[in-house]
Amino acid sequence: MSVPELLPVLSEAEIQKRVTDLGRQISADYRGEPLVLIGVLKGAFVFMADLVRRLEIPVEIEFIRTSSYGKEDTSSGEVRLLHELGTDIRDKHALIVEDILDTGLTIEKLISCLAAYHPRSIRVCACIDKTERRINDLRADYACFPVDEGFLVGYGLDYGEKYRYLPAIYAIKNLTSEDPK
Ligand code: XMP
Ligand code: MG
């Protein structure tokens, strides 16, 4: 079995600086408005925790889990919510917080699931906006970093549940089909 290699892509300092800027921008855009941040578990937990502490406005926090029936490094597009939303988002602005936008299928389905709760608006905030495999015209309304390609780990992102705890983001190389996902 090969040893996966981690190549640094974004340092902890770069991430923290960008999250601070994004927190300011989101605060300015939603000031005076009712806002619920909806983090997509598990991947968004680190980004969400950093982002809310950079906001200068009051917000409500919610988390959702989705199920996808694809392989673990791609998404099948058959996404559904694993539980009901615990916070009432009717007439409030919903901001979905994702670790990474890849094909865009997860977010497309999530937006249609959340629309059933009648929020005032739905926008998307992704730590990474990876455009190479995008198959719809969805873009993140807020994104920390555009990235062209590669499978990324760290800062909440995992490969087979490993690496989520790392404070920086890496591209993982040397994966073979024998490596556990
Ligand atoms: P889609 O393709 O629907 O899926 O936009 C987004 C979800 O796919 C996973 N994903 C990744 N996870 N490193 C990861 O750790 C990556 O580079 C990566 N690309 C896609 C992730 O679960 C994300 O929510
Ligand atoms: Mg995810």
mmCIF file of C-alpha atoms and ligand atoms in Angstrom:
data_model
loop_
_atom_site.group_PDB
_atom_site.id
_atom_site.type_symbol
_atom_site.label_atom_id
_atom_site.label_comp_id
_atom_site.label_asym_id
_atom_site.label_seq_id
_atom_site.Cartn_x
_atom_site.Cartn_y
_atom_site.Cartn_z
ATOM 1 C CA MET A 1 0.000 0.000 0.000
ATOM 2 C CA SER A 2 1.414 3.442 -0.917
ATOM 3 C CA VAL A 3 1.879 6.136 1.703
ATOM 4 C CA PRO A 4 -0.398 9.117 0.992
ATOM 5 C CA GLU A 5 1.592 12.340 0.751
ATOM 6 C CA LEU A 6 0.245 15.724 1.925
ATOM 7 C CA LEU A 7 1.269 18.774 -0.130
ATOM 8 C CA PRO A 8 0.634 22.139 1.551
ATOM 9 C CA VAL A 9 -1.959 24.227 -0.331
ATOM 10 C CA LEU A 10 -3.182 26.836 2.196
ATOM 11 C CA SER A 11 -1.415 27.707 5.448
ATOM 12 C CA GLU A 12 -3.172 28.258 8.758
ATOM 13 C CA ALA A 13 -2.252 31.976 8.612
ATOM 14 C CA GLU A 14 -3.656 32.387 5.084
ATOM 15 C CA ILE A 15 -6.888 30.679 6.076
ATOM 16 C CA GLN A 16 -7.326 32.750 9.235
ATOM 17 C CA LYS A 17 -6.728 36.022 7.392
ATOM 18 C CA ARG A 18 -9.226 35.182 4.671
ATOM 19 C CA VAL A 19 -11.854 34.002 7.174
ATOM 20 C CA THR A 20 -11.477 37.302 9.041
ATOM 21 C CA ASP A 21 -12.078 39.267 5.814
ATOM 22 C CA LEU A 22 -15.050 37.095 4.907
ATOM 23 C CA GLY A 23 -16.539 37.560 8.392
ATOM 24 C CA ARG A 24 -16.396 41.323 7.899
ATOM 25 C CA GLN A 25 -18.019 41.099 4.481
ATOM 26 C CA ILE A 26 -20.855 38.861 5.685
ATOM 27 C CA SER A 27 -21.413 41.145 8.703
ATOM 28 C CA ALA A 28 -21.706 44.183 6.429
ATOM 29 C CA ASP A 29 -24.075 42.404 4.033
ATOM 30 C CA TYR A 30 -26.483 41.125 6.720
ATOM 31 C CA ARG A 31 -26.300 43.864 9.350
ATOM 32 C CA GLY A 32 -29.746 44.417 10.893
ATOM 33 C CA GLU A 33 -31.161 41.285 9.223
ATOM 34 C CA PRO A 34 -32.149 37.971 10.852
ATOM 35 C CA LEU A 35 -29.474 35.466 9.806
ATOM 36 C CA VAL A 36 -29.128 31.722 10.412
ATOM 37 C CA LEU A 37 -25.855 30.013 9.523
ATOM 38 C CA ILE A 38 -26.433 26.397 8.539
ATOM 39 C CA GLY A 39 -23.261 24.295 8.690
ATOM 40 C CA VAL A 40 -23.061 21.064 6.718
ATOM 41 C CA LEU A 41 -21.561 18.323 8.883
ATOM 42 C CA LYS A 42 -19.084 17.009 9.271
ATOM 43 C CA GLY A 43 -16.726 18.912 7.005
ATOM 44 C CA ALA A 44 -17.824 22.470 7.818
ATOM 45 C CA PHE A 45 -17.382 22.253 11.594
ATOM 46 C CA VAL A 46 -13.940 23.902 11.744
ATOM 47 C CA PHE A 47 -14.685 26.619 9.176
ATOM 48 C CA MET A 48 -18.031 27.375 10.831
ATOM 49 C CA ALA A 49 -16.430 27.693 14.274
ATOM 50 C CA ASP A 50 -13.821 30.135 12.960
ATOM 51 C CA LEU A 51 -16.262 32.102 10.808
ATOM 52 C CA VAL A 52 -18.863 32.777 13.532
ATOM 53 C CA ARG A 53 -16.145 34.155 15.785
ATOM 54 C CA ARG A 54 -15.197 36.665 13.075
ATOM 55 C CA LEU A 55 -18.755 37.972 12.631
ATOM 56 C CA GLU A 56 -19.679 41.347 14.068
ATOM 57 C CA ILE A 57 -23.443 40.714 14.028
ATOM 58 C CA PRO A 58 -25.704 38.357 16.012
ATOM 59 C CA VAL A 59 -26.567 35.110 14.214
ATOM 60 C CA GLU A 60 -28.282 31.827 14.921
ATOM 61 C CA ILE A 61 -26.392 28.579 14.335
ATOM 62 C CA GLU A 62 -27.729 25.326 12.947
ATOM 63 C CA PHE A 63 -26.090 22.168 11.629
ATOM 64 C CA ILE A 64 -27.395 19.666 9.157
ATOM 65 C CA ARG A 65 -26.191 16.306 7.951
ATOM 66 C CA THR A 66 -26.843 15.015 4.503
ATOM 67 C CA SER A 67 -26.631 11.591 3.023
ATOM 68 C CA SER A 68 -25.175 11.036 -0.403
ATOM 69 C CA TYR A 69 -25.120 7.692 -2.137
ATOM 70 C CA GLY A 70 -21.963 8.273 -4.181
ATOM 71 C CA LYS A 71 -18.405 7.133 -3.595
ATOM 72 C CA GLU A 72 -16.729 9.066 -0.826
ATOM 73 C CA ASP A 73 -14.682 11.363 -3.052
ATOM 74 C CA THR A 74 -17.501 12.225 -5.421
ATOM 75 C CA SER A 75 -21.122 12.943 -4.833
ATOM 76 C CA SER A 76 -23.955 11.124 -6.541
ATOM 77 C CA GLY A 77 -26.346 14.020 -6.496
ATOM 78 C CA GLU A 78 -28.901 12.012 -4.530
ATOM 79 C CA VAL A 79 -28.675 14.152 -1.454
ATOM 80 C CA ARG A 80 -31.206 14.325 1.331
ATOM 81 C CA LEU A 81 -31.341 15.808 4.809
ATOM 82 C CA LEU A 82 -30.807 13.199 7.516
ATOM 83 C CA HIS A 83 -32.993 15.050 10.006
ATOM 84 C CA GLU A 84 -35.385 17.954 10.265
ATOM 85 C CA LEU A 85 -33.946 21.404 10.714
ATOM 86 C CA GLY A 86 -33.936 22.277 14.433
ATOM 87 C CA THR A 87 -34.150 26.057 13.979
ATOM 88 C CA ASP A 88 -37.098 27.918 12.495
ATOM 89 C CA ILE A 89 -35.681 29.726 9.461
ATOM 90 C CA ARG A 90 -38.991 31.025 8.096
ATOM 91 C CA ASP A 91 -38.543 34.672 7.044
ATOM 92 C CA LYS A 92 -34.891 34.635 8.126
ATOM 93 C CA HIS A 93 -31.878 34.678 5.824
ATOM 94 C CA ALA A 94 -30.228 31.258 5.540
ATOM 95 C CA LEU A 95 -26.510 31.038 4.814
ATOM 96 C CA ILE A 96 -25.329 27.493 4.088
ATOM 97 C CA VAL A 97 -21.764 26.979 5.307
ATOM 98 C CA GLU A 98 -19.889 24.230 3.449
ATOM 99 C CA ASP A 99 -16.314 23.016 3.578
ATOM 100 C CA ILE A 100 -16.007 22.614 -0.184
ATOM 101 C CA LEU A 101 -18.113 23.060 -3.290
ATOM 102 C CA ASP A 102 -17.088 20.488 -5.859
ATOM 103 C CA THR A 103 -19.582 19.272 -8.479
ATOM 104 C CA GLY A 104 -22.185 21.559 -6.899
ATOM 105 C CA LEU A 105 -24.758 18.765 -6.624
ATOM 106 C CA THR A 106 -24.876 18.665 -2.826
ATOM 107 C CA ILE A 107 -25.553 22.370 -2.565
ATOM 108 C CA GLU A 108 -28.099 22.360 -5.363
ATOM 109 C CA LYS A 109 -30.128 19.680 -3.553
ATOM 110 C CA LEU A 110 -29.642 21.317 -0.167
ATOM 111 C CA ILE A 111 -30.977 24.597 -1.465
ATOM 112 C CA SER A 112 -34.141 22.896 -2.667
ATOM 113 C CA CYS A 113 -34.534 21.039 0.684
ATOM 114 C CA LEU A 114 -34.125 24.277 2.657
ATOM 115 C CA ALA A 115 -36.485 26.230 0.407
ATOM 116 C CA ALA A 116 -39.311 24.099 1.876
ATOM 117 C CA TYR A 117 -38.724 25.901 5.216
ATOM 118 C CA HIS A 118 -39.507 29.292 3.575
ATOM 119 C CA PRO A 119 -36.432 31.333 4.499
ATOM 120 C CA ARG A 120 -36.244 34.940 3.295
ATOM 121 C CA SER A 121 -33.165 34.072 1.214
ATOM 122 C CA ILE A 122 -30.672 31.246 0.780
ATOM 123 C CA ARG A 123 -27.007 31.851 0.029
ATOM 124 C CA VAL A 124 -23.921 29.662 0.045
ATOM 125 C CA CYS A 125 -20.628 30.237 1.849
ATOM 126 C CA ALA A 126 -17.865 27.710 1.075
ATOM 127 C CA CYS A 127 -14.361 27.584 2.435
ATOM 128 C CA ILE A 128 -13.141 26.119 -0.864
ATOM 129 C CA ASP A 129 -14.775 26.677 -4.249
ATOM 130 C CA LYS A 130 -13.331 23.908 -6.458
ATOM 131 C CA THR A 131 -14.558 24.557 -9.975
ATOM 132 C CA GLU A 132 -12.884 21.813 -12.063
ATOM 133 C CA ARG A 133 -15.706 19.279 -11.694
ATOM 134 C CA ARG A 134 -18.664 21.684 -11.393
ATOM 135 C CA ILE A 135 -21.589 20.361 -13.386
ATOM 136 C CA ASN A 136 -24.124 23.135 -12.782
ATOM 137 C CA ASP A 137 -23.913 26.917 -12.859
ATOM 138 C CA LEU A 138 -23.863 27.198 -9.079
ATOM 139 C CA ARG A 139 -21.207 29.447 -7.560
ATOM 140 C CA ALA A 140 -20.599 30.163 -3.892
ATOM 141 C CA ASP A 141 -21.953 33.583 -2.915
ATOM 142 C CA TYR A 142 -19.053 33.737 -0.466
ATOM 143 C CA ALA A 143 -15.884 31.692 -0.847
ATOM 144 C CA CYS A 144 -12.568 31.895 0.950
ATOM 145 C CA PHE A 145 -10.465 30.274 -1.740
ATOM 146 C CA PRO A 146 -11.046 29.268 -5.349
ATOM 147 C CA VAL A 147 -9.107 26.089 -6.114
ATOM 148 C CA ASP A 148 -8.813 24.466 -9.545
ATOM 149 C CA GLU A 149 -8.273 20.828 -8.755
ATOM 150 C CA GLY A 150 -7.024 18.152 -6.373
ATOM 151 C CA PHE A 151 -8.444 16.256 -3.416
ATOM 152 C CA LEU A 152 -7.990 18.420 -0.336
ATOM 153 C CA VAL A 153 -7.752 17.493 3.341
ATOM 154 C CA GLY A 154 -7.383 19.333 6.629
ATOM 155 C CA TYR A 155 -9.376 22.195 8.204
ATOM 156 C CA GLY A 156 -12.430 19.903 8.490
ATOM 157 C CA LEU A 157 -11.852 18.108 5.168
ATOM 158 C CA ASP A 158 -11.163 14.412 5.385
ATOM 159 C CA TYR A 159 -10.011 11.413 3.457
ATOM 160 C CA GLY A 160 -11.586 8.344 5.052
ATOM 161 C CA GLU A 161 -12.229 10.390 8.234
ATOM 162 C CA LYS A 162 -8.537 11.234 8.584
ATOM 163 C CA TYR A 163 -6.913 14.702 8.609
ATOM 164 C CA ARG A 164 -9.968 16.774 9.640
ATOM 165 C CA TYR A 165 -8.106 18.110 12.706
ATOM 166 C CA LEU A 166 -5.238 19.688 10.739
ATOM 167 C CA PRO A 167 -5.288 23.526 10.942
ATOM 168 C CA ALA A 168 -4.026 23.967 7.343
ATOM 169 C CA ILE A 169 -5.209 22.576 3.990
ATOM 170 C CA TYR A 170 -3.263 20.033 1.930
ATOM 171 C CA ALA A 171 -3.649 18.215 -1.368
ATOM 172 C CA ILE A 172 -3.429 14.477 -0.864
ATOM 173 C CA LYS A 173 -1.267 12.587 -3.379
ATOM 174 C CA ASN A 174 -0.177 9.015 -4.016
ATOM 175 C CA LEU A 175 -3.611 7.540 -3.460
ATOM 176 C CA THR A 176 -4.146 4.124 -4.971
ATOM 177 C CA SER A 177 -7.338 2.132 -5.261
ATOM 178 C CA GLU A 178 -6.107 -0.016 -2.335
ATOM 179 C CA ASP A 179 -6.013 2.915 0.062
ATOM 180 C CA PRO A 180 -8.943 2.896 2.485
ATOM 181 C CA LYS A 181 -11.351 5.738 1.921
HETATM 182 P P1 XMP B 1 -20.377 18.213 -4.415
HETATM 183 O O1 XMP B 1 -19.592 17.453 -5.438
HETATM 184 O O2 XMP B 1 -21.797 17.764 -4.360
HETATM 185 O O3 XMP B 1 -19.781 17.681 -3.083
HETATM 186 O O4 XMP B 1 -20.201 19.692 -4.545
HETATM 187 C C1 XMP B 1 -19.236 18.386 -2.109
HETATM 188 C C2 XMP B 1 -18.858 17.369 -1.063
HETATM 189 O O5 XMP B 1 -17.932 16.424 -1.633
HETATM 190 C C3 XMP B 1 -16.889 16.180 -0.755
HETATM 191 N N1 XMP B 1 -15.633 16.642 -1.378
HETATM 192 C C4 XMP B 1 -14.448 16.677 -0.790
HETATM 193 N N2 XMP B 1 -14.076 16.344 0.458
HETATM 194 N N3 XMP B 1 -11.863 16.956 -0.045
HETATM 195 C C5 XMP B 1 -12.779 16.485 0.822
HETATM 196 O O6 XMP B 1 -12.434 16.184 1.953
HETATM 197 C C6 XMP B 1 -12.139 17.320 -1.321
HETATM 198 O O7 XMP B 1 -11.280 17.758 -2.086
HETATM 199 C C7 XMP B 1 -13.520 17.165 -1.716
HETATM 200 N N4 XMP B 1 -14.180 17.418 -2.872
HETATM 201 C C8 XMP B 1 -15.467 17.071 -2.626
HETATM 202 C C9 XMP B 1 -17.203 16.976 0.486
HETATM 203 O O8 XMP B 1 -17.856 16.111 1.388
HETATM 204 C C10 XMP B 1 -18.141 18.058 0.040
HETATM 205 O O9 XMP B 1 -19.058 18.455 1.048
HETATM 206 MG MG MG B 2 -18.889 17.862 3.080
#
